[in-house]
Amino acid sequence: MIHKLTNYTILLMLVIGIVACQDDNSPTGPDPEPDPDTYSYLLALSLPSIESYPFHTLTDIREGTADIAESQEVPGVVPVSVTGNDGYVYLNSPELLTKYEVGEDGILVNLGSVPNLGISGGPVFEFLSDTRLMISTGPRQAPGGVFGYQIIDTETMTEESQGTITLPTDENALSIPSSYILRDGKIFVPYIHTDENYVAFDEAPVAIYDASTLEYEKTIYTDKAACLGYSIISSHGIAENGDLYLAACNSDYWGANESIPSGIVRINAGETEFDDSYFLNLTEKFEGNHTGGMVYAGNNVAVVQVFRSDLVDEYGDYQGDFVIEYHAVNLESGATQKLDVPLSKWPRRSMQLLDDGTVAIVGNTQSEGNNIYIFDPADYSVTKGLVYEGAELINSLLVY
């Protein structure tokens, strides 16, 4: 059974929850090799009526049922999901970034921690290699656009280095990084550039850094978008030919500038400038509605979130009400198709590409409860996968 937490603080809009401290989490030896045929998925769950925000490890999300009664809480802390990689899970708490393996019984096992740079609901990260993680865990807004980062050796869970990057910003403006994207030996950093009232300017920037030295090279801008991406949802994809697609998420929830359309822009393979000939205007295609994140499913097909503006009466509805649709988009032809997923709530970390090329979509629905829906880009079909019982909502899905 899950157990009630006794020491926690809920940051309603930004984090799942935060509580005090953990015990000594230093590594004790070499990591055991994960078994790829066992536990591969982690759900972060929410049951606030008993002050519980547990996790559930699963071997399959394509079918079956699961119940929150079989979930687990991480002792002493309710961390924020960061990422999964090579069979391991990384979670962030107020003071530590911790690596876990999942044992044969599905229980998270601590493999070591490093002191972090803070906690937010949207850590920004990228694996520079199989065992080198670049990550910023602290608040996503900083004076002068200066953000701290760490390079973590994830094999030994030690800090290799830390430093700062500076995102170009105007006086009295704010810069909020959306993601770190490694491509062609460079780190692309799309960021939300807003005035002091968090209204995004009428152009969207991407800062570019050398991946080896992290030295700043330049910033590029597109006037086709207000802001690109957001750190709490997948918002970009690299196509098979190396083209980088970025979703403009300028709804009143993300970047707060609905004066220009949401859509998708492109930086061609081998280039460090926007392709000015390309813009997929999704607001036009979706009857004036704006989009959230996107996941690239391969072969020029992406899945995007769409916020139904006619169902949004106040800001909290973007997370707390059933206002989200999902659509498949052909990035080449521009054709779109609404997916057979009921209206859902909670947009954060709700889409993941699976190893067979399908896309898992978290559906916190009113009509069908909480489920995982599986989109197949081969025929645009959607099937209901895992049925989850007992949770108010599924906060996030990690594939590791």
Short mmCIF file of C-alpha atoms in Angstrom, two decimals, residues 1 13 20 22 58 111 145 157 170 245 272 279 288 293 312 337 352 354 376 383:
data_model
loop_
_atom_site.label_atom_id
_atom_site.label_comp_id
_atom_site.label_asym_id
_atom_site.label_seq_id
_atom_site.Cartn_x
_atom_site.Cartn_y
_atom_site.Cartn_z
CA MET A 1 0.00 0.00 0.00
CA MET A 13 1.92 24.78 -11.20
CA ALA A 20 13.02 17.79 2.93
CA GLN A 22 17.52 12.30 1.84
CA LEU A 58 5.83 -1.06 -15.24
CA LEU A 111 22.53 4.15 -7.22
CA GLY A 145 19.50 35.39 -18.72
CA MET A 157 27.26 9.96 -10.48
CA ASP A 170 16.74 42.75 -23.56
CA TYR A 245 11.83 20.71 -36.12
CA THR A 272 22.53 26.98 -38.04
CA PHE A 279 6.41 27.26 -41.40
CA GLY A 288 -7.74 29.21 -34.20
CA GLY A 293 4.29 20.18 -27.35
CA VAL A 312 -10.64 27.46 -21.38
CA GLN A 337 -5.66 14.16 -38.41
CA GLN A 352 6.82 9.59 -25.32
CA LEU A 354 8.47 4.12 -27.83
CA ASP A 376 0.76 4.05 -34.60
CA THR A 383 -5.51 1.99 -29.29
#
